[in-house]
XYZ file of C-alpha atoms in Angstrom:
455
model
C 122.248 78.928 119.035
C 120.641 82.074 118.633
C 117.950 80.946 120.814
C 120.139 79.916 123.359
C 121.736 83.418 123.847
C 118.222 84.633 125.042
C 117.715 81.773 127.413
C 118.124 81.583 130.981
C 121.453 80.504 132.157
C 122.394 77.477 134.494
C 121.185 76.230 137.728
C 120.481 73.163 139.685
C 117.717 70.884 139.150
C 114.362 71.975 140.940
C 111.310 70.079 142.152
C 108.102 72.167 142.758
C 105.026 70.406 144.090
C 101.669 71.849 144.467
C 98.730 70.341 145.983
C 95.593 71.319 147.036
C 94.508 71.609 150.264
C 92.104 73.596 152.620
C 94.656 76.707 152.888
C 95.491 76.741 149.334
C 93.358 79.551 148.081
C 95.125 81.938 150.460
C 98.319 80.957 149.028
C 97.210 82.129 145.512
C 99.413 84.780 143.954
C 96.732 86.986 142.893
C 93.356 86.826 144.924
C 90.385 85.495 142.866
C 88.144 88.470 141.237
C 91.051 91.294 142.120
C 93.364 92.539 139.511
C 93.471 92.676 135.362
C 92.680 88.948 135.128
C 89.954 86.979 133.488
C 88.328 85.512 136.407
C 84.863 85.107 134.737
C 86.664 82.361 132.401
C 88.521 80.794 134.665
C 85.455 80.377 137.175
C 83.289 78.770 134.481
C 85.986 76.296 133.628
C 86.464 75.711 137.292
C 82.637 74.966 137.982
C 82.676 71.929 135.616
C 86.517 70.651 136.217
C 86.485 67.171 137.043
C 87.643 66.037 140.811
C 91.060 65.120 140.423
C 92.123 64.593 144.233
C 94.977 61.869 144.581
C 96.183 62.409 140.946
C 99.186 63.757 139.890
C 100.692 65.779 136.846
C 104.389 65.712 136.669
C 106.031 68.551 134.152
C 109.783 68.997 132.928
C 111.202 71.703 131.752
C 114.279 74.077 131.361
C 112.951 77.019 133.751
C 114.825 77.259 136.691
C 114.531 80.164 139.630
C 112.823 82.470 139.489
C 110.681 81.116 136.536
C 109.944 77.995 138.097
C 108.004 79.806 141.118
C 106.312 81.893 138.731
C 105.192 78.685 136.995
C 104.290 77.187 139.866
C 102.021 80.282 140.948
C 99.945 79.443 137.523
C 99.835 75.935 138.144
C 98.363 76.671 142.089
C 95.289 77.674 140.217
C 94.796 74.329 138.327
C 95.259 72.507 141.736
C 92.738 74.771 143.641
C 90.184 73.894 140.919
C 90.633 70.179 140.505
C 92.402 69.170 143.708
C 95.361 67.488 141.697
C 98.992 67.626 142.630
C 101.348 69.135 139.907
C 104.962 68.572 140.339
C 107.270 70.568 138.274
C 110.947 69.628 137.735
C 113.459 72.296 136.302
C 117.084 71.087 134.955
C 119.780 73.050 132.898
C 120.203 69.777 131.260
C 116.469 69.326 130.367
C 117.194 68.626 126.668
C 119.311 65.526 127.588
C 117.446 64.420 130.471
C 114.072 64.302 128.738
C 115.361 61.944 126.053
C 116.920 59.667 128.555
C 113.658 59.636 130.606
C 111.446 58.892 127.761
C 113.438 56.133 126.193
C 113.640 54.518 129.829
C 109.526 54.799 129.870
C 110.027 57.132 133.027
C 109.148 60.348 131.240
C 107.010 63.072 132.881
C 103.542 63.750 131.917
C 104.342 67.353 130.120
C 107.332 68.127 128.766
C 108.348 72.037 128.078
C 110.702 72.445 124.953
C 112.546 75.772 124.463
C 112.535 75.078 120.631
C 110.688 72.748 118.591
C 113.737 70.672 116.993
C 113.895 68.169 119.739
C 110.105 67.962 120.252
C 109.881 67.058 116.623
C 112.613 64.661 116.516
C 110.738 62.738 119.786
C 107.483 62.736 118.104
C 108.615 60.950 114.910
C 110.339 58.389 117.438
C 106.864 57.713 118.929
C 107.948 59.396 122.082
C 105.429 62.085 122.355
C 101.397 61.894 122.304
C 99.001 64.056 120.202
C 97.560 66.595 122.181
C 93.942 66.435 122.964
C 91.365 66.787 120.163
C 90.202 69.882 119.335
C 93.286 71.704 120.448
C 94.377 72.709 116.989
C 91.245 74.318 115.960
C 91.233 76.103 119.397
C 95.052 77.462 118.945
C 93.922 78.667 115.168
C 90.959 80.534 116.530
C 92.510 82.189 119.766
C 96.092 82.942 118.968
C 97.416 85.774 116.871
C 98.493 84.062 113.537
C 96.898 80.767 114.858
C 97.546 78.613 111.791
C 101.158 79.486 112.267
C 101.428 78.108 115.666
C 99.293 75.012 114.517
C 101.922 74.670 111.656
C 104.746 75.246 114.146
C 103.616 72.596 116.522
C 102.498 69.812 114.018
C 105.177 66.811 113.570
C 105.111 63.585 112.118
C 104.379 60.797 114.331
C 106.190 57.426 114.187
C 104.171 56.408 111.259
C 104.978 59.273 109.289
C 101.427 61.189 109.935
C 101.198 64.546 110.874
C 99.669 65.091 114.228
C 99.390 68.341 116.626
C 102.319 67.818 119.321
C 103.144 71.181 120.392
C 101.344 74.059 122.428
C 103.323 77.042 122.520
C 103.419 79.059 125.673
C 105.808 82.034 126.247
C 107.272 83.155 123.076
C 109.661 86.009 122.068
C 109.644 88.627 119.205
C 112.660 89.441 117.149
C 110.976 91.835 114.518
C 111.525 94.998 116.730
C 113.409 98.336 115.857
C 114.558 100.548 118.739
C 114.513 104.180 119.103
C 115.142 106.947 121.435
C 111.695 109.292 121.335
C 113.247 112.147 122.320
C 115.567 112.030 119.283
C 112.667 111.584 117.248
C 110.924 114.363 118.544
C 113.797 116.640 118.235
C 114.622 116.066 114.737
C 110.666 115.789 113.655
C 110.798 112.160 112.720
C 107.744 109.623 112.901
C 107.528 106.194 113.431
C 107.259 104.279 110.073
C 104.138 102.040 109.530
C 105.537 100.452 106.630
C 108.655 99.002 105.055
C 108.531 101.665 102.220
C 108.408 104.379 105.358
C 111.182 102.862 106.981
C 113.472 103.160 104.036
C 112.119 106.994 103.366
C 112.859 107.864 106.855
C 116.543 106.248 106.653
C 117.080 108.626 103.356
C 115.611 111.346 105.232
C 118.077 111.131 108.631
C 120.700 110.713 105.932
C 119.914 113.759 103.855
C 119.655 115.502 107.272
C 122.962 114.775 107.487
C 122.863 112.205 110.458
C 123.596 108.537 110.668
C 120.047 106.234 110.556
C 121.315 102.999 111.861
C 123.494 101.189 114.387
C 124.254 97.487 113.322
C 126.588 95.374 114.804
C 127.526 91.736 113.875
C 130.054 90.754 116.387
C 129.534 87.984 118.969
C 133.014 85.959 119.349
C 132.569 82.503 117.310
C 129.325 83.464 116.813
C 129.876 86.570 114.991
C 127.620 87.171 112.176
C 124.094 85.912 113.874
C 122.546 89.231 114.093
C 122.671 89.752 110.037
C 120.930 86.465 109.639
C 118.077 87.534 111.808
C 117.923 90.536 109.066
C 117.797 88.182 106.344
C 115.085 86.181 107.871
C 112.871 89.099 108.559
C 113.564 90.372 104.933
C 112.434 87.151 103.585
C 109.288 87.325 105.415
C 108.681 90.643 104.328
C 109.330 89.733 100.395
C 108.153 86.316 100.111
C 105.190 84.424 100.882
C 105.738 82.377 104.175
C 105.768 79.116 102.427
C 108.856 80.347 100.455
C 110.637 81.006 103.935
C 109.622 77.509 104.974
C 111.083 75.966 101.692
C 114.336 77.981 102.320
C 114.813 76.843 105.678
C 114.541 73.157 104.815
C 116.479 73.628 101.622
C 113.668 72.790 99.103
C 114.692 75.938 97.391
C 118.443 76.440 97.330
C 120.090 79.000 99.314
C 121.399 80.727 96.062
C 117.684 80.989 94.731
C 117.058 84.429 93.757
C 114.450 85.272 95.925
C 116.929 84.446 98.878
C 119.786 86.623 97.211
C 117.099 89.390 96.790
C 116.392 89.074 100.668
C 120.271 89.238 101.413
C 120.493 92.424 99.135
C 117.531 94.154 101.065
C 119.477 93.678 104.210
C 122.620 95.040 102.339
C 120.492 98.212 101.294
C 120.688 99.466 105.192
C 124.188 97.643 105.860
C 126.620 98.056 103.304
C 126.116 101.976 102.806
C 128.675 103.865 104.708
C 126.190 107.071 105.162
C 123.529 104.718 106.681
C 125.425 102.724 109.183
C 127.232 104.368 112.428
C 131.205 103.792 111.671
C 130.195 103.094 108.032
C 129.915 99.362 106.488
C 133.313 98.117 107.378
C 132.373 98.662 111.149
C 129.319 96.544 111.084
C 131.107 93.040 111.005
C 133.629 94.232 113.825
C 131.074 96.092 116.055
C 129.835 93.634 118.725
C 126.229 93.338 118.728
C 126.086 94.033 122.788
C 127.807 97.375 121.918
C 125.982 98.509 118.818
C 122.416 99.693 120.535
C 124.950 101.970 122.905
C 124.916 104.619 120.034
C 121.320 105.361 120.287
C 121.939 106.805 123.719
C 125.311 109.133 122.886
C 124.620 112.850 122.547
C 124.637 113.796 119.964
C 123.171 110.241 118.787
C 125.447 108.175 116.734
C 122.356 106.765 115.337
C 118.484 106.949 115.345
C 117.568 103.120 114.697
C 118.602 99.759 116.003
C 116.970 96.396 114.666
C 117.372 93.985 117.484
C 115.025 91.213 119.566
C 113.602 91.546 122.579
C 116.032 90.711 124.762
C 118.334 93.999 123.743
C 117.279 96.353 126.603
C 120.226 93.923 128.648
C 122.585 95.968 126.773
C 121.294 99.423 127.303
C 123.104 101.815 129.598
C 122.099 101.651 133.452
C 119.121 103.576 133.976
C 117.243 103.755 130.613
C 113.509 104.009 131.191
C 111.417 102.612 128.505
C 108.966 104.994 126.892
C 110.740 107.977 127.880
C 114.301 107.392 127.010
C 113.587 104.505 124.583
C 110.855 102.908 122.842
C 110.490 100.217 119.655
C 108.152 99.692 116.954
C 107.322 96.876 114.698
C 109.783 96.069 111.949
C 107.397 96.684 109.208
C 106.162 94.873 106.075
C 105.896 96.250 102.807
C 102.654 97.923 101.848
C 103.006 97.036 98.214
C 103.450 93.356 98.694
C 100.182 92.751 100.796
C 102.083 90.009 102.943
C 100.430 90.794 105.950
C 102.344 91.379 109.239
C 104.979 88.532 109.562
C 106.600 88.334 112.671
C 110.297 86.677 113.494
C 110.807 84.901 116.971
C 111.070 81.845 118.836
C 108.855 80.179 121.743
C 108.660 77.501 124.546
C 106.153 74.597 123.730
C 104.388 72.043 125.907
C 103.859 68.455 124.819
C 102.431 65.333 126.319
C 105.201 62.382 126.945
C 103.013 60.501 129.235
C 99.089 60.926 128.853
C 96.514 60.803 131.657
C 93.003 62.262 131.981
C 94.614 64.895 134.707
C 97.410 65.413 132.017
C 94.482 66.280 129.371
C 92.879 68.653 131.988
C 96.030 70.512 132.641
C 96.378 71.311 128.726
C 92.635 72.503 128.862
C 93.550 74.796 131.709
C 96.539 76.532 129.724
C 93.829 77.655 127.112
C 92.673 79.888 129.665
C 93.321 83.491 129.574
C 94.061 83.241 133.285
C 96.799 80.518 132.614
C 98.888 83.312 130.621
C 97.796 86.407 132.311
C 99.461 85.257 136.082
C 102.714 84.587 134.049
C 102.362 88.238 132.009
C 101.981 89.839 135.639
C 105.348 88.071 137.022
C 108.060 87.947 134.281
C 109.253 88.586 130.639
C 106.420 86.205 129.446
C 104.560 87.090 125.911
C 101.944 85.224 124.761
C 99.912 85.238 121.426
C 96.723 84.318 123.084
C 94.173 87.194 121.935
C 91.891 86.500 124.685
C 94.242 87.751 127.553
C 94.182 91.492 128.959
C 97.092 93.481 127.826
C 97.056 95.073 131.135
C 98.150 92.158 132.925
C 101.640 92.701 131.299
C 104.334 93.280 133.927
C 105.391 96.782 131.808
C 104.834 98.567 129.000
C 107.578 97.034 127.192
C 105.951 93.487 127.330
C 102.718 95.275 126.744
C 103.637 96.498 123.143
C 105.292 93.120 122.322
C 102.325 91.232 123.105
C 100.493 93.733 121.176
C 102.709 92.801 118.205
C 102.190 89.162 118.435
C 98.379 89.042 118.648
C 98.095 91.378 115.454
C 100.629 89.194 113.791
C 99.376 87.131 110.539
C 102.448 85.057 110.218
C 105.118 83.791 112.517
C 107.895 81.899 111.911
C 111.018 80.760 113.967
C 114.289 81.775 113.627
C 115.451 80.262 110.061
C 119.042 79.746 111.322
C 118.134 77.582 114.231
C 116.203 75.425 112.220
C 118.980 75.040 109.534
C 121.899 72.312 109.920
C 124.167 73.244 112.500
C 126.857 73.620 109.981
C 124.969 76.007 107.996
C 122.503 78.014 110.191
C 125.340 78.268 113.137
C 128.272 78.199 110.604
C 128.236 79.055 106.875
C 125.357 81.545 107.069
C 127.057 83.388 110.093
C 130.336 83.783 108.135
C 128.675 84.221 104.882
C 127.040 87.449 106.077
C 130.174 88.797 107.529
C 131.809 88.451 104.094
C 128.436 90.074 102.455
C 128.942 93.114 104.584
C 132.622 93.350 104.126
C 131.794 93.633 100.045
C 131.328 90.440 98.823
C 128.396 89.643 95.972
C 125.011 88.189 97.631
C 124.924 85.620 94.954
C 128.245 84.529 95.422
C 127.865 84.033 99.263
C 124.684 82.395 98.949
C 126.073 80.071 96.263
C 129.032 79.118 98.995
C 126.266 78.578 101.727
C 124.329 76.315 99.444
C 127.575 74.297 98.736
C 128.392 74.153 102.411
C 124.660 72.617 102.939
C 124.942 70.195 100.150
C 128.051 68.842 101.680
C 126.389 67.795 104.814
C 123.781 65.853 102.792
């Protein structure tokens, strides 16, 4: 559900065909050899790329206008080097259509999944094919938190064996704190580098007679989901990643003391009247779309707001990144030595119908250029450590890209991976109850009871 809140809206299915011709080079979005792009690795790959004239690769996914056009601009460089034709079809009902097509034996060569749940299910049913040999090692070596991305793309096949099926291409970051640089400068505050520093800053702002945080959980029928992001980030900062994984799959119960402790870490910020705009009672009733506006009032209603990369859509008109607003990484605890975990989501590519040309396309997506062309056009983020950050469309994306490549662990939104009745149900409502004053252990116990009832 939370992933969908950040996804693109509806549109008609669109087919895009890219074919090589004598004039194609003139149609490339960025002229070879120009701009902040890694032309050397592309040229080296192109020199040894096979001649695929007459072959076609079909790709289906959720990207509609204008994203499908940006993606077409990337694929043009593959066609230019190999002579292959690439056809991309975007649909707002992709998740239903890909299952229908795969079951009917009419699947595209490559499917672009907006999150891993459906890909994992299709892999277990034998409807996906493993990625080319060696891609797992390549991802581990070339992506920030590479092992995390390998694990997130590894699912059981029809025989129950673990195989790498998913290659992540375009991700988002949730572990961000937004602030107004001018407010920090006026008050003499500095960006914290650890969770200990962030807590100290929170207490300093209170001591100065100001309110540190704006937090809003309101979201209509989905009220409560922003708190689940807080708890997920706190789980990654207080426990090793394998404990987070066990929590998400209920291998450890929701009312495990480690989970309760993470909920209470969120409560340290959200349940103190002095620390949150409007007092703790206002947290659940404040709409998440309205909550960041307190950063920009005069005088400021708050100095800090934790939210994902999509939140600028709800900033006041005319706000300029870098001058009027900035962000920093939601920091980890220095004393816990758990690295730099990042919470977020991502889009993955998987092979539904293999072919020699399809294998070459997947190899092409390992090139920095295949990421840089998207980086330069739209809100695309990549953990690829080989890309030139100067290719990003703006400073906001560049900063988030830096967080990704420097991450030591990456995990998907936990509530999106839980059963719907929990992750998009009792977890949401439980967090509303908790911010309203209910005991964390009691709330966690009720959530676990709801999970047990689904088994």
